mmCIF file with all atom_site columns, C-alpha atoms in Angstrom:
data_model
loop_
_atom_site.group_PDB
_atom_site.id
_atom_site.type_symbol
_atom_site.label_atom_id
_atom_site.label_alt_id
_atom_site.label_comp_id
_atom_site.label_asym_id
_atom_site.label_entity_id
_atom_site.label_seq_id
_atom_site.pdbx_PDB_ins_code
_atom_site.Cartn_x
_atom_site.Cartn_y
_atom_site.Cartn_z
_atom_site.occupancy
_atom_site.B_iso_or_equiv
_atom_site.pdbx_formal_charge
_atom_site.auth_seq_id
_atom_site.auth_comp_id
_atom_site.auth_asym_id
_atom_site.auth_atom_id
_atom_site.pdbx_PDB_model_num
ATOM 1   C CA . MET L 1 1   ? 139.838 248.991 34.112  1.00 78.00 ? 1   MET L CA 1
ATOM 2   C CA . VAL L 1 2   ? 137.299 247.563 36.145  1.00 90.00 ? 2   VAL L CA 1
ATOM 3   C CA . LYS L 1 3   ? 137.101 243.633 36.857  1.00 94.00 ? 3   LYS L CA 1
ATOM 4   C CA . GLN L 1 4   ? 135.800 240.991 34.726  1.00 97.00 ? 4   GLN L CA 1
ATOM 5   C CA . LEU L 1 5   ? 132.070 240.515 36.954  1.00 97.00 ? 5   LEU L CA 1
ATOM 6   C CA . PRO L 1 6   ? 130.991 237.283 38.099  1.00 97.00 ? 6   PRO L CA 1
ATOM 7   C CA . TYR L 1 7   ? 129.119 234.599 36.076  1.00 98.00 ? 7   TYR L CA 1
ATOM 8   C CA . ALA L 1 8   ? 125.798 235.111 37.591  1.00 98.00 ? 8   ALA L CA 1
ATOM 9   C CA . THR L 1 9   ? 126.305 239.105 37.710  1.00 98.00 ? 9   THR L CA 1
ATOM 10  C CA . VAL L 1 10  ? 126.517 238.637 33.621  1.00 98.00 ? 10  VAL L CA 1
ATOM 11  C CA . ARG L 1 11  ? 123.970 236.102 33.372  1.00 98.00 ? 11  ARG L CA 1
ATOM 12  C CA . GLU L 1 12  ? 121.354 238.455 35.389  1.00 98.00 ? 12  GLU L CA 1
ATOM 13  C CA . ILE L 1 13  ? 122.536 241.485 32.815  1.00 98.00 ? 13  ILE L CA 1
ATOM 14  C CA . PHE L 1 14  ? 121.769 239.694 29.664  1.00 98.00 ? 14  PHE L CA 1
ATOM 15  C CA . THR L 1 15  ? 118.855 237.801 31.193  1.00 98.00 ? 15  THR L CA 1
ATOM 16  C CA . ARG L 1 16  ? 117.459 241.393 31.443  1.00 98.00 ? 16  ARG L CA 1
ATOM 17  C CA . PHE L 1 17  ? 118.147 242.617 28.019  1.00 98.00 ? 17  PHE L CA 1
ATOM 18  C CA . ARG L 1 18  ? 116.768 239.918 26.704  1.00 98.00 ? 18  ARG L CA 1
ATOM 19  C CA . ALA L 1 19  ? 113.577 240.465 28.509  1.00 98.00 ? 19  ALA L CA 1
ATOM 20  C CA . ALA L 1 20  ? 113.127 243.976 27.174  1.00 97.00 ? 20  ALA L CA 1
ATOM 21  C CA . GLU L 1 21  ? 113.812 242.923 23.684  1.00 97.00 ? 21  GLU L CA 1
ATOM 22  C CA . ALA L 1 22  ? 114.339 239.259 22.735  1.00 97.00 ? 22  ALA L CA 1
ATOM 23  C CA . GLU L 1 23  ? 114.944 239.610 18.974  1.00 94.00 ? 23  GLU L CA 1
ATOM 24  C CA . PRO L 1 24  ? 116.759 242.691 18.838  1.00 94.00 ? 24  PRO L CA 1
ATOM 25  C CA . LYS L 1 25  ? 117.657 243.638 15.581  1.00 90.00 ? 25  LYS L CA 1
ATOM 26  C CA . GLY L 1 26  ? 121.361 245.639 13.301  1.00 90.00 ? 26  GLY L CA 1
ATOM 27  C CA . GLU L 1 27  ? 120.029 249.104 12.233  1.00 92.00 ? 27  GLU L CA 1
ATOM 28  C CA . LEU L 1 28  ? 121.540 248.885 8.940   1.00 96.00 ? 28  LEU L CA 1
ATOM 29  C CA . HIS L 1 29  ? 119.262 247.719 6.066   1.00 97.00 ? 29  HIS L CA 1
ATOM 30  C CA . HIS L 1 30  ? 120.345 245.131 3.718   1.00 97.00 ? 30  HIS L CA 1
ATOM 31  C CA . VAL L 1 31  ? 118.160 242.778 1.667   1.00 97.00 ? 31  VAL L CA 1
ATOM 32  C CA . ASN L 1 32  ? 120.982 240.049 1.070   1.00 98.00 ? 32  ASN L CA 1
ATOM 33  C CA . ALA L 1 33  ? 124.253 239.058 2.333   1.00 98.00 ? 33  ALA L CA 1
ATOM 34  C CA . PHE L 1 34  ? 125.988 241.114 -0.122  1.00 98.00 ? 34  PHE L CA 1
ATOM 35  C CA . THR L 1 35  ? 123.928 244.778 0.847   1.00 98.00 ? 35  THR L CA 1
ATOM 36  C CA . LEU L 1 36  ? 124.999 244.028 4.257   1.00 98.00 ? 36  LEU L CA 1
ATOM 37  C CA . VAL L 1 37  ? 128.196 243.390 3.531   1.00 98.00 ? 37  VAL L CA 1
ATOM 38  C CA . VAL L 1 38  ? 128.369 247.013 1.479   1.00 98.00 ? 38  VAL L CA 1
ATOM 39  C CA . ALA L 1 39  ? 126.160 248.439 4.124   1.00 98.00 ? 39  ALA L CA 1
ATOM 40  C CA . VAL L 1 40  ? 128.645 247.456 7.253   1.00 97.00 ? 40  VAL L CA 1
ATOM 41  C CA . VAL L 1 41  ? 131.680 248.708 4.676   1.00 97.00 ? 41  VAL L CA 1
ATOM 42  C CA . LEU L 1 42  ? 129.712 251.969 4.271   1.00 97.00 ? 42  LEU L CA 1
ATOM 43  C CA . SER L 1 43  ? 129.179 252.507 8.006   1.00 95.00 ? 43  SER L CA 1
ATOM 44  C CA . ALA L 1 44  ? 132.934 252.355 9.134   1.00 90.00 ? 44  ALA L CA 1
ATOM 45  C CA . GLN L 1 45  ? 132.940 256.417 10.666  1.00 88.00 ? 45  GLN L CA 1
ATOM 46  C CA . ALA L 1 46  ? 129.272 256.876 9.690   1.00 92.00 ? 46  ALA L CA 1
ATOM 47  C CA . THR L 1 47  ? 126.132 256.549 11.314  1.00 92.00 ? 47  THR L CA 1
ATOM 48  C CA . ASP L 1 48  ? 123.845 253.727 10.154  1.00 94.00 ? 48  ASP L CA 1
ATOM 49  C CA . ALA L 1 49  ? 121.124 256.332 9.518   1.00 95.00 ? 49  ALA L CA 1
ATOM 50  C CA . GLY L 1 50  ? 122.903 258.129 6.966   1.00 96.00 ? 50  GLY L CA 1
ATOM 51  C CA . VAL L 1 51  ? 124.349 254.595 5.604   1.00 97.00 ? 51  VAL L CA 1
ATOM 52  C CA . ASN L 1 52  ? 120.542 253.675 5.341   1.00 98.00 ? 52  ASN L CA 1
ATOM 53  C CA . LYS L 1 53  ? 119.480 256.960 3.310   1.00 97.00 ? 53  LYS L CA 1
ATOM 54  C CA . ALA L 1 54  ? 122.574 256.596 1.143   1.00 96.00 ? 54  ALA L CA 1
ATOM 55  C CA . THR L 1 55  ? 121.566 253.052 0.217   1.00 97.00 ? 55  THR L CA 1
ATOM 56  C CA . ALA L 1 56  ? 117.914 253.179 0.002   1.00 96.00 ? 56  ALA L CA 1
ATOM 57  C CA . LYS L 1 57  ? 118.033 253.725 -3.565  1.00 96.00 ? 57  LYS L CA 1
ATOM 58  C CA . LEU L 1 58  ? 121.442 251.982 -4.276  1.00 98.00 ? 58  LEU L CA 1
ATOM 59  C CA . PHE L 1 59  ? 120.134 248.811 -3.161  1.00 98.00 ? 59  PHE L CA 1
ATOM 60  C CA . GLU L 1 60  ? 117.405 249.168 -5.654  1.00 97.00 ? 60  GLU L CA 1
ATOM 61  C CA . ILE L 1 61  ? 119.479 248.987 -8.605  1.00 98.00 ? 61  ILE L CA 1
ATOM 62  C CA . ALA L 1 62  ? 122.521 247.187 -7.322  1.00 98.00 ? 62  ALA L CA 1
ATOM 63  C CA . ASP L 1 63  ? 121.936 244.353 -5.083  1.00 98.00 ? 63  ASP L CA 1
ATOM 64  C CA . THR L 1 64  ? 124.093 241.600 -6.358  1.00 98.00 ? 64  THR L CA 1
ATOM 65  C CA . PRO L 1 65  ? 127.770 242.172 -7.071  1.00 98.00 ? 65  PRO L CA 1
ATOM 66  C CA . GLU L 1 66  ? 127.421 241.887 -10.642 1.00 98.00 ? 66  GLU L CA 1
ATOM 67  C CA . LYS L 1 67  ? 124.609 245.056 -10.592 1.00 98.00 ? 67  LYS L CA 1
ATOM 68  C CA . MET L 1 68  ? 127.106 246.884 -8.498  1.00 98.00 ? 68  MET L CA 1
ATOM 69  C CA . LEU L 1 69  ? 129.687 246.167 -11.285 1.00 98.00 ? 69  LEU L CA 1
ATOM 70  C CA . ALA L 1 70  ? 127.386 247.263 -13.627 1.00 98.00 ? 70  ALA L CA 1
ATOM 71  C CA . LEU L 1 71  ? 126.829 250.647 -11.929 1.00 98.00 ? 71  LEU L CA 1
ATOM 72  C CA . GLY L 1 72  ? 130.646 251.122 -11.876 1.00 98.00 ? 72  GLY L CA 1
ATOM 73  C CA . GLU L 1 73  ? 132.615 253.084 -9.169  1.00 98.00 ? 73  GLU L CA 1
ATOM 74  C CA . GLU L 1 74  ? 131.342 256.550 -10.231 1.00 97.00 ? 74  GLU L CA 1
ATOM 75  C CA . GLY L 1 75  ? 127.737 255.482 -10.527 1.00 98.00 ? 75  GLY L CA 1
ATOM 76  C CA . LEU L 1 76  ? 128.440 254.143 -6.667  1.00 98.00 ? 76  LEU L CA 1
ATOM 77  C CA . THR L 1 77  ? 130.350 257.464 -5.644  1.00 98.00 ? 77  THR L CA 1
ATOM 78  C CA . ALA L 1 78  ? 127.139 259.439 -6.897  1.00 97.00 ? 78  ALA L CA 1
ATOM 79  C CA . HIS L 1 79  ? 124.725 257.322 -4.156  1.00 97.00 ? 79  HIS L CA 1
ATOM 80  C CA . ILE L 1 80  ? 127.050 257.453 -1.234  1.00 97.00 ? 80  ILE L CA 1
ATOM 81  C CA . LYS L 1 81  ? 128.371 260.780 -1.585  1.00 96.00 ? 81  LYS L CA 1
ATOM 82  C CA . THR L 1 82  ? 126.914 261.876 1.568   1.00 96.00 ? 82  THR L CA 1
ATOM 83  C CA . ILE L 1 83  ? 128.843 259.408 3.607   1.00 96.00 ? 83  ILE L CA 1
ATOM 84  C CA . GLY L 1 84  ? 132.082 260.371 5.285   1.00 91.00 ? 84  GLY L CA 1
ATOM 85  C CA . LEU L 1 85  ? 135.575 258.643 3.248   1.00 95.00 ? 85  LEU L CA 1
ATOM 86  C CA . PHE L 1 86  ? 132.872 257.725 -0.055  1.00 96.00 ? 86  PHE L CA 1
ATOM 87  C CA . ARG L 1 87  ? 135.286 257.755 -2.293  1.00 97.00 ? 87  ARG L CA 1
ATOM 88  C CA . ASN L 1 88  ? 138.031 255.041 -0.931  1.00 97.00 ? 88  ASN L CA 1
ATOM 89  C CA . LYS L 1 89  ? 134.324 253.131 0.080   1.00 98.00 ? 89  LYS L CA 1
ATOM 90  C CA . ALA L 1 90  ? 133.542 253.240 -3.310  1.00 98.00 ? 90  ALA L CA 1
ATOM 91  C CA . ARG L 1 91  ? 136.477 251.954 -4.411  1.00 98.00 ? 91  ARG L CA 1
ATOM 92  C CA . ASN L 1 92  ? 136.211 248.881 -1.922  1.00 98.00 ? 92  ASN L CA 1
ATOM 93  C CA . VAL L 1 93  ? 133.218 248.657 -2.655  1.00 98.00 ? 93  VAL L CA 1
ATOM 94  C CA . ILE L 1 94  ? 133.842 247.899 -6.578  1.00 98.00 ? 94  ILE L CA 1
ATOM 95  C CA . LYS L 1 95  ? 136.811 246.089 -5.831  1.00 98.00 ? 95  LYS L CA 1
ATOM 96  C CA . LEU L 1 96  ? 134.901 243.289 -3.091  1.00 98.00 ? 96  LEU L CA 1
ATOM 97  C CA . SER L 1 97  ? 132.239 243.084 -5.899  1.00 98.00 ? 97  SER L CA 1
ATOM 98  C CA . ARG L 1 98  ? 134.927 241.823 -8.627  1.00 98.00 ? 98  ARG L CA 1
ATOM 99  C CA . ILE L 1 99  ? 136.712 239.504 -6.475  1.00 98.00 ? 99  ILE L CA 1
ATOM 100 C CA . LEU L 1 100 ? 133.242 237.854 -5.192  1.00 98.00 ? 100 LEU L CA 1
ATOM 101 C CA . VAL L 1 101 ? 132.398 237.147 -9.222  1.00 98.00 ? 101 VAL L CA 1
ATOM 102 C CA . GLU L 1 102 ? 135.579 236.027 -9.990  1.00 98.00 ? 102 GLU L CA 1
ATOM 103 C CA . GLU L 1 103 ? 136.522 234.118 -7.227  1.00 98.00 ? 103 GLU L CA 1
ATOM 104 C CA . TYR L 1 104 ? 132.964 233.060 -5.506  1.00 98.00 ? 104 TYR L CA 1
ATOM 105 C CA . GLY L 1 105 ? 130.622 233.275 -8.239  1.00 98.00 ? 105 GLY L CA 1
ATOM 106 C CA . GLY L 1 106 ? 129.024 236.313 -6.994  1.00 98.00 ? 106 GLY L CA 1
ATOM 107 C CA . GLU L 1 107 ? 127.925 234.427 -3.458  1.00 98.00 ? 107 GLU L CA 1
ATOM 108 C CA . VAL L 1 108 ? 129.476 236.106 -0.089  1.00 98.00 ? 108 VAL L CA 1
ATOM 109 C CA . PRO L 1 109 ? 131.571 233.589 1.703   1.00 98.00 ? 109 PRO L CA 1
ATOM 110 C CA . ASN L 1 110 ? 130.382 232.601 4.949   1.00 96.00 ? 110 ASN L CA 1
ATOM 111 C CA . SER L 1 111 ? 134.008 232.297 6.476   1.00 97.00 ? 111 SER L CA 1
ATOM 112 C CA . ARG L 1 112 ? 135.678 234.810 8.346   1.00 97.00 ? 112 ARG L CA 1
ATOM 113 C CA . ALA L 1 113 ? 139.017 234.536 6.484   1.00 97.00 ? 113 ALA L CA 1
ATOM 114 C CA . ALA L 1 114 ? 137.444 234.716 3.445   1.00 98.00 ? 114 ALA L CA 1
ATOM 115 C CA . LEU L 1 115 ? 135.317 237.620 4.181   1.00 98.00 ? 115 LEU L CA 1
ATOM 116 C CA . ILE L 1 116 ? 138.619 239.622 5.713   1.00 97.00 ? 116 ILE L CA 1
ATOM 117 C CA . SER L 1 117 ? 140.505 239.126 2.552   1.00 97.00 ? 117 SER L CA 1
ATOM 118 C CA . LEU L 1 118 ? 137.818 241.760 0.902   1.00 98.00 ? 118 LEU L CA 1
ATOM 119 C CA . PRO L 1 119 ? 138.912 244.976 0.251   1.00 98.00 ? 119 PRO L CA 1
ATOM 120 C CA . GLY L 1 120 ? 137.292 247.502 3.059   1.00 97.00 ? 120 GLY L CA 1
ATOM 121 C CA . VAL L 1 121 ? 136.688 243.901 5.320   1.00 97.00 ? 121 VAL L CA 1
ATOM 122 C CA . GLY L 1 122 ? 138.032 244.222 8.541   1.00 95.00 ? 122 GLY L CA 1
ATOM 123 C CA . ARG L 1 123 ? 137.712 241.869 11.672  1.00 95.00 ? 123 ARG L CA 1
ATOM 124 C CA . LYS L 1 124 ? 134.568 243.697 12.942  1.00 94.00 ? 124 LYS L CA 1
ATOM 125 C CA . THR L 1 125 ? 132.754 243.540 9.505   1.00 95.00 ? 125 THR L CA 1
ATOM 126 C CA . ALA L 1 126 ? 133.203 240.204 8.791   1.00 97.00 ? 126 ALA L CA 1
ATOM 127 C CA . ASN L 1 127 ? 131.843 239.451 12.337  1.00 97.00 ? 127 ASN L CA 1
ATOM 128 C CA . VAL L 1 128 ? 128.990 241.865 11.808  1.00 96.00 ? 128 VAL L CA 1
ATOM 129 C CA . VAL L 1 129 ? 127.918 239.922 8.677   1.00 97.00 ? 129 VAL L CA 1
ATOM 130 C CA . LEU L 1 130 ? 128.473 236.040 9.871   1.00 97.00 ? 130 LEU L CA 1
ATOM 131 C CA . ASN L 1 131 ? 126.294 236.958 13.110  1.00 96.00 ? 131 ASN L CA 1
ATOM 132 C CA . MET L 1 132 ? 123.685 238.993 11.353  1.00 96.00 ? 132 MET L CA 1
ATOM 133 C CA . TRP L 1 133 ? 123.191 236.908 8.003   1.00 97.00 ? 133 TRP L CA 1
ATOM 134 C CA . TRP L 1 134 ? 124.650 233.357 9.157   1.00 96.00 ? 134 TRP L CA 1
ATOM 135 C CA . HIS L 1 135 ? 123.441 233.506 12.530  1.00 94.00 ? 135 HIS L CA 1
ATOM 136 C CA . TYR L 1 136 ? 126.987 232.686 13.711  1.00 95.00 ? 136 TYR L CA 1
ATOM 137 C CA . PRO L 1 137 ? 127.646 234.053 17.286  1.00 95.00 ? 137 PRO L CA 1
ATOM 138 C CA . ALA L 1 138 ? 130.413 236.165 16.430  1.00 95.00 ? 138 ALA L CA 1
ATOM 139 C CA . GLN L 1 139 ? 131.100 239.151 18.089  1.00 96.00 ? 139 GLN L CA 1
ATOM 140 C CA . ALA L 1 140 ? 131.495 242.282 16.226  1.00 94.00 ? 140 ALA L CA 1
ATOM 141 C CA . VAL L 1 141 ? 133.062 245.126 18.786  1.00 96.00 ? 141 VAL L CA 1
ATOM 142 C CA . ASP L 1 142 ? 132.323 248.713 17.892  1.00 93.00 ? 142 ASP L CA 1
ATOM 143 C CA . THR L 1 143 ? 132.873 251.482 20.024  1.00 94.00 ? 143 THR L CA 1
ATOM 144 C CA . HIS L 1 144 ? 130.320 251.226 21.839  1.00 96.00 ? 144 HIS L CA 1
ATOM 145 C CA . ILE L 1 145 ? 130.420 247.545 22.801  1.00 97.00 ? 145 ILE L CA 1
ATOM 146 C CA . PHE L 1 146 ? 134.161 248.579 23.880  1.00 97.00 ? 146 PHE L CA 1
ATOM 147 C CA . ARG L 1 147 ? 132.589 251.293 26.288  1.00 97.00 ? 147 ARG L CA 1
ATOM 148 C CA . VAL L 1 148 ? 129.958 249.475 28.133  1.00 98.00 ? 148 VAL L CA 1
ATOM 149 C CA . GLY L 1 149 ? 131.977 246.169 27.843  1.00 98.00 ? 149 GLY L CA 1
ATOM 150 C CA . ASN L 1 150 ? 134.550 248.266 30.019  1.00 97.00 ? 150 ASN L CA 1
ATOM 151 C CA . ARG L 1 151 ? 132.197 250.390 32.168  1.00 97.00 ? 151 ARG L CA 1
ATOM 152 C CA . SER L 1 152 ? 130.129 247.681 33.387  1.00 97.00 ? 152 SER L CA 1
ATOM 153 C CA . GLY L 1 153 ? 132.439 245.078 33.790  1.00 98.00 ? 153 GLY L CA 1
ATOM 154 C CA . VAL L 1 154 ? 130.851 242.597 31.512  1.00 98.00 ? 154 VAL L CA 1
ATOM 155 C CA . ALA L 1 155 ? 133.510 242.079 29.155  1.00 97.00 ? 155 ALA L CA 1
ATOM 156 C CA . PRO L 1 156 ? 136.442 244.557 30.443  1.00 97.00 ? 156 PRO L CA 1
ATOM 157 C CA . GLY L 1 157 ? 139.920 244.790 27.665  1.00 97.00 ? 157 GLY L CA 1
ATOM 158 C CA . LYS L 1 158 ? 142.409 247.095 26.655  1.00 97.00 ? 158 LYS L CA 1
ATOM 159 C CA . ASP L 1 159 ? 141.589 246.731 23.112  1.00 97.00 ? 159 ASP L CA 1
ATOM 160 C CA . VAL L 1 160 ? 138.208 245.351 20.719  1.00 95.00 ? 160 VAL L CA 1
ATOM 161 C CA . ASP L 1 161 ? 140.295 241.834 20.576  1.00 96.00 ? 161 ASP L CA 1
ATOM 162 C CA . ALA L 1 162 ? 140.305 241.339 24.356  1.00 97.00 ? 162 ALA L CA 1
ATOM 163 C CA . VAL L 1 163 ? 136.889 242.671 24.834  1.00 97.00 ? 163 VAL L CA 1
ATOM 164 C CA . GLU L 1 164 ? 135.808 240.407 21.953  1.00 97.00 ? 164 GLU L CA 1
ATOM 165 C CA . ARG L 1 165 ? 137.153 237.166 23.604  1.00 97.00 ? 165 ARG L CA 1
ATOM 166 C CA . ALA L 1 166 ? 135.980 238.303 27.071  1.00 97.00 ? 166 ALA L CA 1
ATOM 167 C CA . ILE L 1 167 ? 132.684 238.597 25.691  1.00 98.00 ? 167 ILE L CA 1
ATOM 168 C CA . GLU L 1 168 ? 133.144 235.237 23.831  1.00 96.00 ? 168 GLU L CA 1
ATOM 169 C CA . ASP L 1 169 ? 134.597 233.414 27.260  1.00 97.00 ? 169 ASP L CA 1
ATOM 170 C CA . ASN L 1 170 ? 132.323 235.105 29.823  1.00 97.00 ? 170 ASN L CA 1
ATOM 171 C CA . VAL L 1 171 ? 128.704 235.568 28.415  1.00 97.00 ? 171 VAL L CA 1
ATOM 172 C CA . PRO L 1 172 ? 126.853 232.229 28.580  1.00 97.00 ? 172 PRO L CA 1
ATOM 173 C CA . VAL L 1 173 ? 126.246 230.382 25.309  1.00 96.00 ? 173 VAL L CA 1
ATOM 174 C CA . ASP L 1 174 ? 122.427 231.080 25.280  1.00 96.00 ? 174 ASP L CA 1
ATOM 175 C CA . PHE L 1 175 ? 122.969 234.974 24.922  1.00 98.00 ? 175 PHE L CA 1
ATOM 176 C CA . GLN L 1 176 ? 125.702 234.564 22.672  1.00 96.00 ? 176 GLN L CA 1
ATOM 177 C CA . GLN L 1 177 ? 123.876 234.990 19.259  1.00 95.00 ? 177 GLN L CA 1
ATOM 178 C CA . HIS L 1 178 ? 122.583 238.274 20.332  1.00 96.00 ? 178 HIS L CA 1
ATOM 179 C CA . ALA L 1 179 ? 124.997 239.650 22.727  1.00 97.00 ? 179 ALA L CA 1
ATOM 180 C CA . HIS L 1 180 ? 126.400 242.062 20.534  1.00 94.00 ? 180 HIS L CA 1
ATOM 181 C CA . HIS L 1 181 ? 123.526 243.632 19.287  1.00 96.00 ? 181 HIS L CA 1
ATOM 182 C CA . TRP L 1 182 ? 122.121 243.977 23.015  1.00 97.00 ? 182 TRP L CA 1
ATOM 183 C CA . LEU L 1 183 ? 125.328 245.703 23.800  1.00 97.00 ? 183 LEU L CA 1
ATOM 184 C CA . ILE L 1 184 ? 125.809 247.873 21.010  1.00 95.00 ? 184 ILE L CA 1
ATOM 185 C CA . LEU L 1 185 ? 121.981 249.203 21.299  1.00 96.00 ? 185 LEU L CA 1
ATOM 186 C CA . HIS L 1 186 ? 122.516 249.789 24.975  1.00 98.00 ? 186 HIS L CA 1
ATOM 187 C CA . GLY L 1 187 ? 125.664 251.884 23.845  1.00 97.00 ? 187 GLY L CA 1
ATOM 188 C CA . ARG L 1 188 ? 123.934 253.360 21.674  1.00 95.00 ? 188 ARG L CA 1
ATOM 189 C CA . TYR L 1 189 ? 120.683 254.765 23.353  1.00 96.00 ? 189 TYR L CA 1
ATOM 190 C CA . ILE L 1 190 ? 121.577 254.649 27.167  1.00 97.00 ? 190 ILE L CA 1
ATOM 191 C CA . CYS L 1 191 ? 125.013 254.325 28.136  1.00 98.00 ? 191 CYS L CA 1
ATOM 192 C CA . VAL L 1 192 ? 126.454 256.938 25.595  1.00 97.00 ? 192 VAL L CA 1
ATOM 193 C CA . ALA L 1 193 ? 129.726 258.249 25.397  1.00 95.00 ? 193 ALA L CA 1
ATOM 194 C CA . ARG L 1 194 ? 129.553 261.906 27.337  1.00 93.00 ? 194 ARG L CA 1
ATOM 195 C CA . LYS L 1 195 ? 126.537 261.639 29.740  1.00 94.00 ? 195 LYS L CA 1
ATOM 196 C CA . PRO L 1 196 ? 125.002 258.075 29.812  1.00 96.00 ? 196 PRO L CA 1
ATOM 197 C CA . LYS L 1 197 ? 121.642 257.464 31.081  1.00 97.00 ? 197 LYS L CA 1
ATOM 198 C CA . CYS L 1 198 ? 122.698 255.825 34.193  1.00 97.00 ? 198 CYS L CA 1
ATOM 199 C CA . GLY L 1 199 ? 118.958 256.362 35.369  1.00 95.00 ? 199 GLY L CA 1
ATOM 200 C CA . ALA L 1 200 ? 116.925 254.676 32.866  1.00 96.00 ? 200 ALA L CA 1
ATOM 201 C CA . CYS L 1 201 ? 119.785 251.557 32.886  1.00 97.00 ? 201 CYS L CA 1
ATOM 202 C CA . LEU L 1 202 ? 118.214 248.408 33.452  1.00 97.00 ? 202 LEU L CA 1
ATOM 203 C CA . ILE L 1 203 ? 121.402 247.035 34.610  1.00 98.00 ? 203 ILE L CA 1
ATOM 204 C CA . ARG L 1 204 ? 122.584 250.158 36.629  1.00 97.00 ? 204 ARG L CA 1
ATOM 205 C CA . ASP L 1 205 ? 122.292 248.191 39.660  1.00 97.00 ? 205 ASP L CA 1
ATOM 206 C CA . LEU L 1 206 ? 124.978 245.523 38.791  1.00 97.00 ? 206 LEU L CA 1
ATOM 207 C CA . CYS L 1 207 ? 127.251 247.934 36.821  1.00 97.00 ? 207 CYS L CA 1
ATOM 208 C CA . GLN L 1 208 ? 130.594 248.706 38.275  1.00 95.00 ? 208 GLN L CA 1
ATOM 209 C CA . PHE L 1 209 ? 130.772 252.249 36.318  1.00 95.00 ? 209 PHE L CA 1
ATOM 210 C CA . GLU L 1 210 ? 131.654 254.529 39.340  1.00 91.00 ? 210 GLU L CA 1
ATOM 211 C CA . ASP L 1 211 ? 130.825 257.636 37.483  1.00 89.00 ? 211 ASP L CA 1
ATOM 212 C CA . LYS L 1 212 ? 126.766 257.100 37.630  1.00 89.00 ? 212 LYS L CA 1
ATOM 213 C CA . THR L 1 213 ? 124.397 260.089 36.748  1.00 84.00 ? 213 THR L CA 1
ATOM 214 C CA . LEU L 1 214 ? 121.418 260.309 38.308  1.00 74.00 ? 214 LEU L CA 1
#
């Protein structure tokens, strides 16, 4: 595993990310906190594009927990059957919708512990919601961030929890809000898994990855 990059290098990396895109956005479509939770739950082992296609019409008719319960598991399944693990995801969405209505007055809670208590919501999902909706500097570490963090030395760690801590500990606070989006987008479009596009990488000279491509 590569060593953690020095503070000055990490700051320069995120300075470049910010210069290239000052306000990076998540790519999952949503209209409120509830639809964001649903979209992130559905995105597990699925692409954002695939989720967005499935939820385009769904969120027009079921954008609150109450409306989702009225739609029911079968109705929801009909909308998301193109997404992997759709049956299990439909069950979780209906269950979490019921909990939101019965225990939270139909509102999405904004504490990590409360979010994680919802069916289908893990720490990563909770962090996405906290960051994207409430603008809390939570770091949702997915496979892209794990790869970029370890290849570059921005946030090395043996597992996602270690990488999350490394981002929190080593990325300057003024970059924390958008850190996970910059890293996700970099991993999704430049620092891809099999053949990273190092020739187009704006942090190539600062990255510790040994097998750089031309």
